[in-house]
Short mmCIF file of C-alpha atoms in Angstrom, two decimals:
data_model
loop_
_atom_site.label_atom_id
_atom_site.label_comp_id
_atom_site.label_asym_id
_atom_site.label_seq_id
_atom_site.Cartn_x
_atom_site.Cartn_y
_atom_site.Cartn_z
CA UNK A 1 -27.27 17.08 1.74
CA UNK A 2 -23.92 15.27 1.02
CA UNK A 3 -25.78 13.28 -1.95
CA UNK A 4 -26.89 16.74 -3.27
CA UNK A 5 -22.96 18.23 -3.00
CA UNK A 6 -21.96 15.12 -4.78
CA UNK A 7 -24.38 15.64 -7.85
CA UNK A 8 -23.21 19.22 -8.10
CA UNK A 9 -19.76 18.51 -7.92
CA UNK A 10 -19.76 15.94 -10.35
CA UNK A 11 -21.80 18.42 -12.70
CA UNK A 12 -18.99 20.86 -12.30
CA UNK A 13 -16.56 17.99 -13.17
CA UNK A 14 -18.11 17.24 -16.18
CA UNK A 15 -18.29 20.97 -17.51
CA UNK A 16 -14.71 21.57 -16.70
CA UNK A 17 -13.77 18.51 -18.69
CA UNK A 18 -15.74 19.58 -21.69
CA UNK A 19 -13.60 23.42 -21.20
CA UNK A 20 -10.58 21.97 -20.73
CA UNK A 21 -10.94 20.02 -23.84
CA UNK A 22 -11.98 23.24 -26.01
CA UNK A 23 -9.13 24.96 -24.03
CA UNK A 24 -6.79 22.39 -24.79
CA UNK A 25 -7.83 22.08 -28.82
CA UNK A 26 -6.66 25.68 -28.88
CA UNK A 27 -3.43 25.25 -27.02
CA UNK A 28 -2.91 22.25 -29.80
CA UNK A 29 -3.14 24.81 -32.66
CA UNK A 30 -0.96 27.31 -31.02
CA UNK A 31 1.72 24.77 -30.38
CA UNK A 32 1.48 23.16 -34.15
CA UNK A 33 2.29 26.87 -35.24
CA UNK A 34 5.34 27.57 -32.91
CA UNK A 35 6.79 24.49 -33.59
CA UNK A 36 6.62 24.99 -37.63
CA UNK A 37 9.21 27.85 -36.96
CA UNK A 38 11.47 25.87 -34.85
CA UNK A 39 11.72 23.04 -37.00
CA UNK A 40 12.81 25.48 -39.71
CA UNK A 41 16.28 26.65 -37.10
CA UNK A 42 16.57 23.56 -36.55
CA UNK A 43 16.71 22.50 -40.47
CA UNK A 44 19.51 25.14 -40.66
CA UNK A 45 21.69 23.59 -37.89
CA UNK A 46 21.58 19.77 -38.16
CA UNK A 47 20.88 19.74 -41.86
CA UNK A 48 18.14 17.20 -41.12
CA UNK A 49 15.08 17.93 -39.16
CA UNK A 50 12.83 15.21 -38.48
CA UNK A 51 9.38 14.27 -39.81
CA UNK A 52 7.92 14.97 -36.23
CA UNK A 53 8.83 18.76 -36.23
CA UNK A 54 7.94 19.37 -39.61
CA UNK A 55 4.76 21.53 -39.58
CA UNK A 56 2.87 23.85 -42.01
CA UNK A 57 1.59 27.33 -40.56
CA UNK A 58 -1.83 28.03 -40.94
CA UNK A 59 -2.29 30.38 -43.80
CA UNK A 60 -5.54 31.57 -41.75
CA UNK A 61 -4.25 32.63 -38.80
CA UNK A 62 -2.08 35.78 -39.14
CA UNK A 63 1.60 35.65 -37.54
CA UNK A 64 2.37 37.86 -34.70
CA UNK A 65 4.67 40.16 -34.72
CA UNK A 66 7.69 39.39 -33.39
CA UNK A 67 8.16 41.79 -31.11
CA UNK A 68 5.13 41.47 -29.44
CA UNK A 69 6.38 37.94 -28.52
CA UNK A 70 7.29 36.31 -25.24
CA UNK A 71 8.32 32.92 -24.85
CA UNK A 72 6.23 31.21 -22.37
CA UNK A 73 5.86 27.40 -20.86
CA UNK A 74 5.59 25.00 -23.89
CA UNK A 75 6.60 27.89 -26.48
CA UNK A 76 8.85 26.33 -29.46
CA UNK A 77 8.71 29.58 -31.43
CA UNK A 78 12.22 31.32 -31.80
CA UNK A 79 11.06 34.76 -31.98
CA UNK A 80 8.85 34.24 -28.81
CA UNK A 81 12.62 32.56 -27.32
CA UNK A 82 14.84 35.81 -28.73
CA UNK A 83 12.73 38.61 -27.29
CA UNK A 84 12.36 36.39 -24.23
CA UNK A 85 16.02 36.29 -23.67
CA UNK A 86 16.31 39.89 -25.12
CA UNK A 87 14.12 41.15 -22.37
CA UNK A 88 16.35 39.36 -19.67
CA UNK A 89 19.59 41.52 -21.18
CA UNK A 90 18.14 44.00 -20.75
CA UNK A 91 17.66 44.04 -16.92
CA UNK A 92 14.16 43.58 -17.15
CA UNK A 93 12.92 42.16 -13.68
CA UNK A 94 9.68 41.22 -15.25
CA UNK A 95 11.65 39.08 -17.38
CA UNK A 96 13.53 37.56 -14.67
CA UNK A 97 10.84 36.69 -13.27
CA UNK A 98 9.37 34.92 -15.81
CA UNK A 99 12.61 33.20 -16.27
CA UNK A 100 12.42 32.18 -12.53
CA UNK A 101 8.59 30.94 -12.69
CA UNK A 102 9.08 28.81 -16.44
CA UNK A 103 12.46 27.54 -14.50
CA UNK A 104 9.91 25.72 -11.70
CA UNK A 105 7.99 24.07 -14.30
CA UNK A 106 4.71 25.62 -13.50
CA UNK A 107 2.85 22.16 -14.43
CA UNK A 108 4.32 20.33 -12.03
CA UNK A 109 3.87 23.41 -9.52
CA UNK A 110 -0.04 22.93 -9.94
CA UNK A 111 0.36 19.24 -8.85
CA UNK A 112 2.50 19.95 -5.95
CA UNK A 113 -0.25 22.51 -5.05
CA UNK A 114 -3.62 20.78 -5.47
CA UNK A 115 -1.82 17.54 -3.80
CA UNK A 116 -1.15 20.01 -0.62
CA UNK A 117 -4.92 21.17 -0.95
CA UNK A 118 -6.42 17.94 -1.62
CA UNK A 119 -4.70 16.13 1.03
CA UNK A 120 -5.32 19.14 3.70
CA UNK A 121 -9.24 18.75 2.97
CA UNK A 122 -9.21 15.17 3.16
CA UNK A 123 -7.19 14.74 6.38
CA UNK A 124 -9.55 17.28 8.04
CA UNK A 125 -12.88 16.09 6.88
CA UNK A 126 -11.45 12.29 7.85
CA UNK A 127 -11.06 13.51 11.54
CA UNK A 128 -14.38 14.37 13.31
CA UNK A 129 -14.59 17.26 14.77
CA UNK A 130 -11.64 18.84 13.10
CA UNK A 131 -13.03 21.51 11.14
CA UNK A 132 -14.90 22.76 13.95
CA UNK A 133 -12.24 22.95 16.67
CA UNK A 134 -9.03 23.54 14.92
CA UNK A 135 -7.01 26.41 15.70
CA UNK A 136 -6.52 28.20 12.66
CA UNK A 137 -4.16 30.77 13.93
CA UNK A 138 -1.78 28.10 14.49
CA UNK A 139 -2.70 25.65 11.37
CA UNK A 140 -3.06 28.08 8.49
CA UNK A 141 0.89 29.23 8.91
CA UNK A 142 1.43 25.92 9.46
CA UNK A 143 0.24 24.93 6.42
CA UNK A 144 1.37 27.99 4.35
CA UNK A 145 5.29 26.93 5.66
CA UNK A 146 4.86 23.39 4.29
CA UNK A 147 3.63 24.54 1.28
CA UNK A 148 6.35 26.78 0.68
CA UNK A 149 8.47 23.59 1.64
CA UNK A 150 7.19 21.46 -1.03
CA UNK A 151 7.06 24.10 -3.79
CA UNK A 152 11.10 24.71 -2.63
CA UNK A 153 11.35 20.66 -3.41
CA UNK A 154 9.55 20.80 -6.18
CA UNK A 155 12.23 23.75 -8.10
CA UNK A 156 15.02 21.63 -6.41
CA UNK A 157 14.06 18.69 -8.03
CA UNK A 158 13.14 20.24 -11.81
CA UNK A 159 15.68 22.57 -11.38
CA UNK A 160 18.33 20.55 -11.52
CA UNK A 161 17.24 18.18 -13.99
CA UNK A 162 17.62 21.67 -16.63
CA UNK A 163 21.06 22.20 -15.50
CA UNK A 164 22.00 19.02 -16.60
CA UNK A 165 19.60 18.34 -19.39
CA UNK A 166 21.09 22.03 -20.83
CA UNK A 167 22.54 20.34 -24.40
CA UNK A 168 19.18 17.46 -24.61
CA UNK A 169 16.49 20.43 -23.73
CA UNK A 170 18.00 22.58 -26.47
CA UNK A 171 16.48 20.11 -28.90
CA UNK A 172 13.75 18.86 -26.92
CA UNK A 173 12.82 21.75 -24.54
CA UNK A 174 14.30 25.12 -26.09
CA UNK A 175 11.66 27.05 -24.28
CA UNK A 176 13.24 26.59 -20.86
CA UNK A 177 14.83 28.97 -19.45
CA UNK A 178 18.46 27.39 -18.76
CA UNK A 179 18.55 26.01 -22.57
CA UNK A 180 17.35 29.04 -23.92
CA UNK A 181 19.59 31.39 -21.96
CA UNK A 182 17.03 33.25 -20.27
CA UNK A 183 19.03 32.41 -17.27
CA UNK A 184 22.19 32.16 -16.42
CA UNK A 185 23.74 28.25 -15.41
CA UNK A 186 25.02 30.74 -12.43
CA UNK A 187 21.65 31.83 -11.83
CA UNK A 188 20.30 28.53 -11.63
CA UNK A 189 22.52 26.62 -9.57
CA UNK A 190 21.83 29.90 -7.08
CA UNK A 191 18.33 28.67 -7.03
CA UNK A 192 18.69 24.93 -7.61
CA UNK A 193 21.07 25.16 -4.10
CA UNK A 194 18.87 27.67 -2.56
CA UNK A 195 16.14 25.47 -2.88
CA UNK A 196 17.96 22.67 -1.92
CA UNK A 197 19.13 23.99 1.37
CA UNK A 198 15.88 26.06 2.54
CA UNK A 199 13.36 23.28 2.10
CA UNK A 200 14.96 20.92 3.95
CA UNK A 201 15.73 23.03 6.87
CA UNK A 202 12.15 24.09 6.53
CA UNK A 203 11.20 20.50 7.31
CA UNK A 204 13.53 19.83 9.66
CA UNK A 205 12.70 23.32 12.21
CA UNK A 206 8.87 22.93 11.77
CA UNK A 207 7.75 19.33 11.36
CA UNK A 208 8.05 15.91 12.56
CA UNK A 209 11.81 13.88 11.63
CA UNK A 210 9.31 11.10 10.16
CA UNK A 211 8.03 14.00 7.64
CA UNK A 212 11.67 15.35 6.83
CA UNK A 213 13.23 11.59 6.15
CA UNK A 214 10.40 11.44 3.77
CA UNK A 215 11.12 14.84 2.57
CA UNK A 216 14.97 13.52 2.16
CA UNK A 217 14.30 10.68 0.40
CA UNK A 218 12.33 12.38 -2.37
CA UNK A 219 15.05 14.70 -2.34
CA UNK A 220 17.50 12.36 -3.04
CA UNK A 221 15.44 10.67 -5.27
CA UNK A 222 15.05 13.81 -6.93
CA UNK A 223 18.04 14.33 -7.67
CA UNK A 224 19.94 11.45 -8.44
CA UNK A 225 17.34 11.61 -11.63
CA UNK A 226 19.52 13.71 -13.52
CA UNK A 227 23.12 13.53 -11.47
CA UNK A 228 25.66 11.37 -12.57
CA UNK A 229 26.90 9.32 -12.20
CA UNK A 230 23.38 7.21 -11.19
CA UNK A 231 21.46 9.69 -13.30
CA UNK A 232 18.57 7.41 -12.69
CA UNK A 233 16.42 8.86 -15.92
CA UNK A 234 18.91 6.78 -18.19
CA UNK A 235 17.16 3.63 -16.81
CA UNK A 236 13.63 3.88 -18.05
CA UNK A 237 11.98 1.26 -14.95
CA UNK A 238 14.45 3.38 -12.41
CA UNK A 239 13.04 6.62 -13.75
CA UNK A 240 9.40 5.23 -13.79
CA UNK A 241 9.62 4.43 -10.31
CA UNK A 242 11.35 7.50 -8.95
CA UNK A 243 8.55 9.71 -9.99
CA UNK A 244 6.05 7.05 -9.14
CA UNK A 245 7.38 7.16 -5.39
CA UNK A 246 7.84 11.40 -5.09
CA UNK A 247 4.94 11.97 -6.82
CA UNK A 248 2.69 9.64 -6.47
CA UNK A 249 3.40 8.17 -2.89
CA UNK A 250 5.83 10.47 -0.56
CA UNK A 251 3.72 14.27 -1.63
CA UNK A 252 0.24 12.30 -0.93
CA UNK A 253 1.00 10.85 2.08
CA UNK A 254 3.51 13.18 3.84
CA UNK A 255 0.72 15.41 3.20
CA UNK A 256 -2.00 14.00 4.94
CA UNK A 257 0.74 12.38 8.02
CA UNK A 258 1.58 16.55 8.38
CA UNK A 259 -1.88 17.33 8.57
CA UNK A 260 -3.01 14.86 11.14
CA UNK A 261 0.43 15.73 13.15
CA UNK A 262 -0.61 19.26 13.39
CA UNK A 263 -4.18 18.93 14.52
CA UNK A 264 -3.15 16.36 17.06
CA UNK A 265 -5.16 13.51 15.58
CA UNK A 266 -2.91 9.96 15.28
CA UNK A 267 -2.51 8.72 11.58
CA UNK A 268 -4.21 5.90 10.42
CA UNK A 269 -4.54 4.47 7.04
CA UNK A 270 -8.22 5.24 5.96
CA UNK A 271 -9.73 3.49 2.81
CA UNK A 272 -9.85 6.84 0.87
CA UNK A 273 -6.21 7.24 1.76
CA UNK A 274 -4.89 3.81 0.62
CA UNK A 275 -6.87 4.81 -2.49
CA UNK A 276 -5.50 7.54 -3.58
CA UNK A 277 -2.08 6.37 -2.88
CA UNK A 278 -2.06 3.72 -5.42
CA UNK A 279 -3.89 5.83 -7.46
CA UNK A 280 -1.96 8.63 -7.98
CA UNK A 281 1.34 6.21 -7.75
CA UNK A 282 -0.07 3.95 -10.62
CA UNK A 283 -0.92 7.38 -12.58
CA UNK A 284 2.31 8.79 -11.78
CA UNK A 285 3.97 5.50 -13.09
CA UNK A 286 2.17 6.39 -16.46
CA UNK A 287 3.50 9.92 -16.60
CA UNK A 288 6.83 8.68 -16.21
CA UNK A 289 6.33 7.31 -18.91
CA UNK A 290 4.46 9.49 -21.16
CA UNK A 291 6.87 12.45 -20.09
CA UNK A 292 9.29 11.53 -22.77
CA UNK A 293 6.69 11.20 -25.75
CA UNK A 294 7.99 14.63 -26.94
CA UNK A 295 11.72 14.22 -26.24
CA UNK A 296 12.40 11.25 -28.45
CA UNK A 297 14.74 12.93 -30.57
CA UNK A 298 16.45 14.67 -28.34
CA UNK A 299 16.91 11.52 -26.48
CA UNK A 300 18.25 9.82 -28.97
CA UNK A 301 20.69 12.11 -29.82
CA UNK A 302 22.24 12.03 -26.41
CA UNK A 303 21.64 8.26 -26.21
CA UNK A 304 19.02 8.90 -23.33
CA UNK A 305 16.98 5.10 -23.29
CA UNK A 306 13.70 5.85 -22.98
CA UNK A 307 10.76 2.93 -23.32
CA UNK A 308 9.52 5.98 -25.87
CA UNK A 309 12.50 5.99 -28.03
CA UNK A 310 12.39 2.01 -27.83
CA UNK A 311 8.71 1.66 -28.98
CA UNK A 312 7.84 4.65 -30.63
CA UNK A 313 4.86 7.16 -29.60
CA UNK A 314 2.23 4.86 -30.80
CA UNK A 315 2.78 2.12 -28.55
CA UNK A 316 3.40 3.87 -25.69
CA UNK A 317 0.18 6.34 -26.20
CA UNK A 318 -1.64 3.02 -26.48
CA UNK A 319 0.07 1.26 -23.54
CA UNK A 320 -0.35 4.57 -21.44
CA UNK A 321 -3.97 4.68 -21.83
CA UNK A 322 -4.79 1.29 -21.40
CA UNK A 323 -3.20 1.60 -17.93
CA UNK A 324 -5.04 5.24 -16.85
CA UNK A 325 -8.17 2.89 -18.16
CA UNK A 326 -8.01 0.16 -15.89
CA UNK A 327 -6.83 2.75 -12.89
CA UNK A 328 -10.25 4.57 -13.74
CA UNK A 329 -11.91 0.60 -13.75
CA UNK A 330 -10.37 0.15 -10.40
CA UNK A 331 -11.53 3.02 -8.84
CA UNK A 332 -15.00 2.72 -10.06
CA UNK A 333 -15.30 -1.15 -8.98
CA UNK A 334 -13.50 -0.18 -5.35
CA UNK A 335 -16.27 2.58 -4.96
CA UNK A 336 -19.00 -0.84 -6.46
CA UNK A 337 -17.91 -3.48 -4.41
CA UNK A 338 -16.52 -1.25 -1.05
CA UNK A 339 -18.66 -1.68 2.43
CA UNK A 340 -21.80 1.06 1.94
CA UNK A 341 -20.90 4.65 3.35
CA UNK A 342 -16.86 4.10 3.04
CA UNK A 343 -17.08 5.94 -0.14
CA UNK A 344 -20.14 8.93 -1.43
CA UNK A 345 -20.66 6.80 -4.53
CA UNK A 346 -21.97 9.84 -7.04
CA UNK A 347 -18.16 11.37 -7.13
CA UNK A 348 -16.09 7.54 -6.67
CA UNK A 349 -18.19 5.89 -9.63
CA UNK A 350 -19.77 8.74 -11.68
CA UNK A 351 -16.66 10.96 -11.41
CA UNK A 352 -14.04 8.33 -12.31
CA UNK A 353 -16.15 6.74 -14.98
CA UNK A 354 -16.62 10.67 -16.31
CA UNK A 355 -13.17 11.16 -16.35
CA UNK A 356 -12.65 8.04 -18.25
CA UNK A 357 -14.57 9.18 -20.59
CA UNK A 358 -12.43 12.21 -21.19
CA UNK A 359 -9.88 10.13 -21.63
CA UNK A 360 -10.53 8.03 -24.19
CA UNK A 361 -12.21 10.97 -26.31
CA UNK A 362 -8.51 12.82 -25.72
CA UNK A 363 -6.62 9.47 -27.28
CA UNK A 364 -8.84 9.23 -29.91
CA UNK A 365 -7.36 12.98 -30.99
CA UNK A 366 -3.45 11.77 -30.46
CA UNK A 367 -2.15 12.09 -34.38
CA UNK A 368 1.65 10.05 -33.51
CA UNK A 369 3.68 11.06 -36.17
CA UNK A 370 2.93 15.48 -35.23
CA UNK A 371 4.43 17.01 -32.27
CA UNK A 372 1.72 19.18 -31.57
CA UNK A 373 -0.34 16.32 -30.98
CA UNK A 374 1.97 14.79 -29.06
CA UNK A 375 2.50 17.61 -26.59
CA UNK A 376 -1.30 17.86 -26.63
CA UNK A 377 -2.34 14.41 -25.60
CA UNK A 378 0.76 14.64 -22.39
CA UNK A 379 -0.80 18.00 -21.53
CA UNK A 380 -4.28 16.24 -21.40
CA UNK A 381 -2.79 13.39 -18.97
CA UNK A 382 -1.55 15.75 -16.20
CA UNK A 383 -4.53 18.12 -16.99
CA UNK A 384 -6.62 14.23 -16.04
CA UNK A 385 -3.72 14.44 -13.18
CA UNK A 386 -5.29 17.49 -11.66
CA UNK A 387 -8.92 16.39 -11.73
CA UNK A 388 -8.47 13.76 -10.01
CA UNK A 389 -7.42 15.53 -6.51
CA UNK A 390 -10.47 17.95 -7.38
CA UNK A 391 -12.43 13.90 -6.74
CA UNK A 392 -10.54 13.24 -3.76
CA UNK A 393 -11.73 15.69 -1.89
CA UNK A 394 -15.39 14.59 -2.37
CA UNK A 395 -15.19 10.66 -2.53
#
């Protein structure tokens, strides 16, 4: 029965690669047209626009009308921005809103939430007899709370970074809502230190002081990223490993340790676990990286060193998936050469070696010297980034 689940879920893996890579493709095109309008604002302010924004519209596909527009998550278009910030004027609470959910970085949201999912499956299914006899009524708000813990983290974290990335993001990231002026710098330190107060004392009335020094420490980590004066994301090896350790280490195991805490099980460090956490902290350690393939401009402008403004997209895109590579190699030969039964093989080997796949088909796509591209083949790394907690829950 569990070989059967395996081949199905694999199957499913396979098809949602192939629609996320159609789905993607479009998202490229979109992106390639907003950013053609963009570059042309930007022409008229600097007096020099670089090669990577310049794009052509597509005399093919019909511009929107304006007004009709709303700036969304990865939107460079200025019309899209205007009636976005427009909108907010205007008292619109839908607006707000959308101001509020762009200002959480939805992307990293989605990672925040599959890690909580993944990890809650895992830690069950690795404790016999947990599925059967845990008390729901108790676990399920239990869960919801730490959820709403990490998410609170999670806008801490990014939400700071925009208040004082405001004068970089206007160049690199003038769809966000603090560089745009969809909110309000008063608005957002509201939320940054609402954020910053509320998860913590989440953590600290409802869980275990080992979880909540974790919780601190990513905290912290979090945010002496952008504060001065450490500002860690000046130093490209102290920014690689500060998202390495939140990301990839504290979420995935703080996860699981909560998990086991609440069903009364004691914590140990199962194969599967170890694996994902140098997984995910080795991938993590790549989007690090990768994260500041479309900001090179804007980085250099503020004198931000970056190993991306240092090498250049092309060697970094090659360096980047040359690493996810050999991560993929070294889960398929630790599913290989691992003692029979500690991993379902179909989902460890197939999956990872599918995935692979993917990835190399998205590189081969990556055109350095366009933005669009660019933004494409990062999108394609985290969208890589989610698939693989989809695999952890079945290896």
């Amino acid at each position: 029965m569990m070989h059967r689940r395996s081949i199905y879920a694999t199957v499913v893996l396979l098809i949602s690669c192939v629609q996320s890579t159609h789905a993607f493709s479009s998202v490229s095109s979109q992106s390639a047209r907003s950013a053609a309008s963009l570059a042309s604002s930007f022409n008229a302010k600097t007096q020099s626009t670089p090669l990577s924004l310049q794009y052509q519209r597509s005399p093919s596909i019909p511009k929107k009308s304006p007004t009709s527009l709303n700036a969304v998550e990865g939107d460079f278009d200025p019309d899209a921005i205007k009636n976005s910030v427009s909108a907010v004027q205007s008292g619109s609470i839908k607006a707000r809103l959308r101001a509020l959910y762009k200002f959480t970085r939805p992307h990293t949201i989605r990672g925040t939430i599959l890690a909580s999912f993944a990890g809650t499956t895992r830690a069950l299914i690795d404790t016999p007899g947990a599925i059967a006899t845990a008390n729901w009524g108790a676990l399920l708000p239990r869960a919801f709370i730490g959820m709403i813990a990490l998410l609170l983290g999670n806008a801490f974290i990014v939400g700071i970074n925009q208040i004082f990335d405001k004068d970089i993001d206007v160049l690199n990231k003038p769809f966000l809502p603090v560089a745009s002026g969809e909110m309000s710098e008063r608005v957002a330190w509201f939320a940054v230190l609402f954020s910053g107060i509320v998860g913590p004392a989440i953590v600290y009335n409802f869980f275990p002081m080992m979880l909540f020094k974790l919780y601190m420490l990513g905290w912290t980590l979090g945010m002496v990223y952008s504060v001065p004066p450490l500002r860690t994301k000046r130093n490209p090896l102290a920014a690689g490993l500060t998202i390495a350790t939140v990301r990839g280490f504290l979420l995935n195991f703080g996860v699981y340790y909560a998990v086991k805490d609440a069903i009364g099980a004691p914590f140990g460090w199962s194969p599967k676990v170890s694996f994902i956490a140098r997984f995910m902290t080795a991938f993590a350690t790549v989007i690090a990286v990768t994260k500041d393939l479309p900001d090179i401009e804007g980085d250099k402008a503020y004198n931000i060193s970056t190993l991306a403004t240092k090498l250049g997209v092309s060697k970094i895109a090659n360096g980047a998936t040359v690493c996810l590579l050999l991560n993929y190699i070294h889960a398929i030969l630790t599913g290989v050469l691992s003692k029979a039964g500690t991993f379902n093989v179909i989902p460890m080997v197939g999956g990872h070696a599918a995935l692979a796949v993917m990835l190399l088909t998205r590189f081969k796509s990556l055109e350095p010297e366009k933005l669009a591209s660019i933004k494409t083949y990062y999108k394609h790394i985290w969208d890589l980034f989610y698939l693989e907690y989809f695999l952890y829950t079945l290896i």
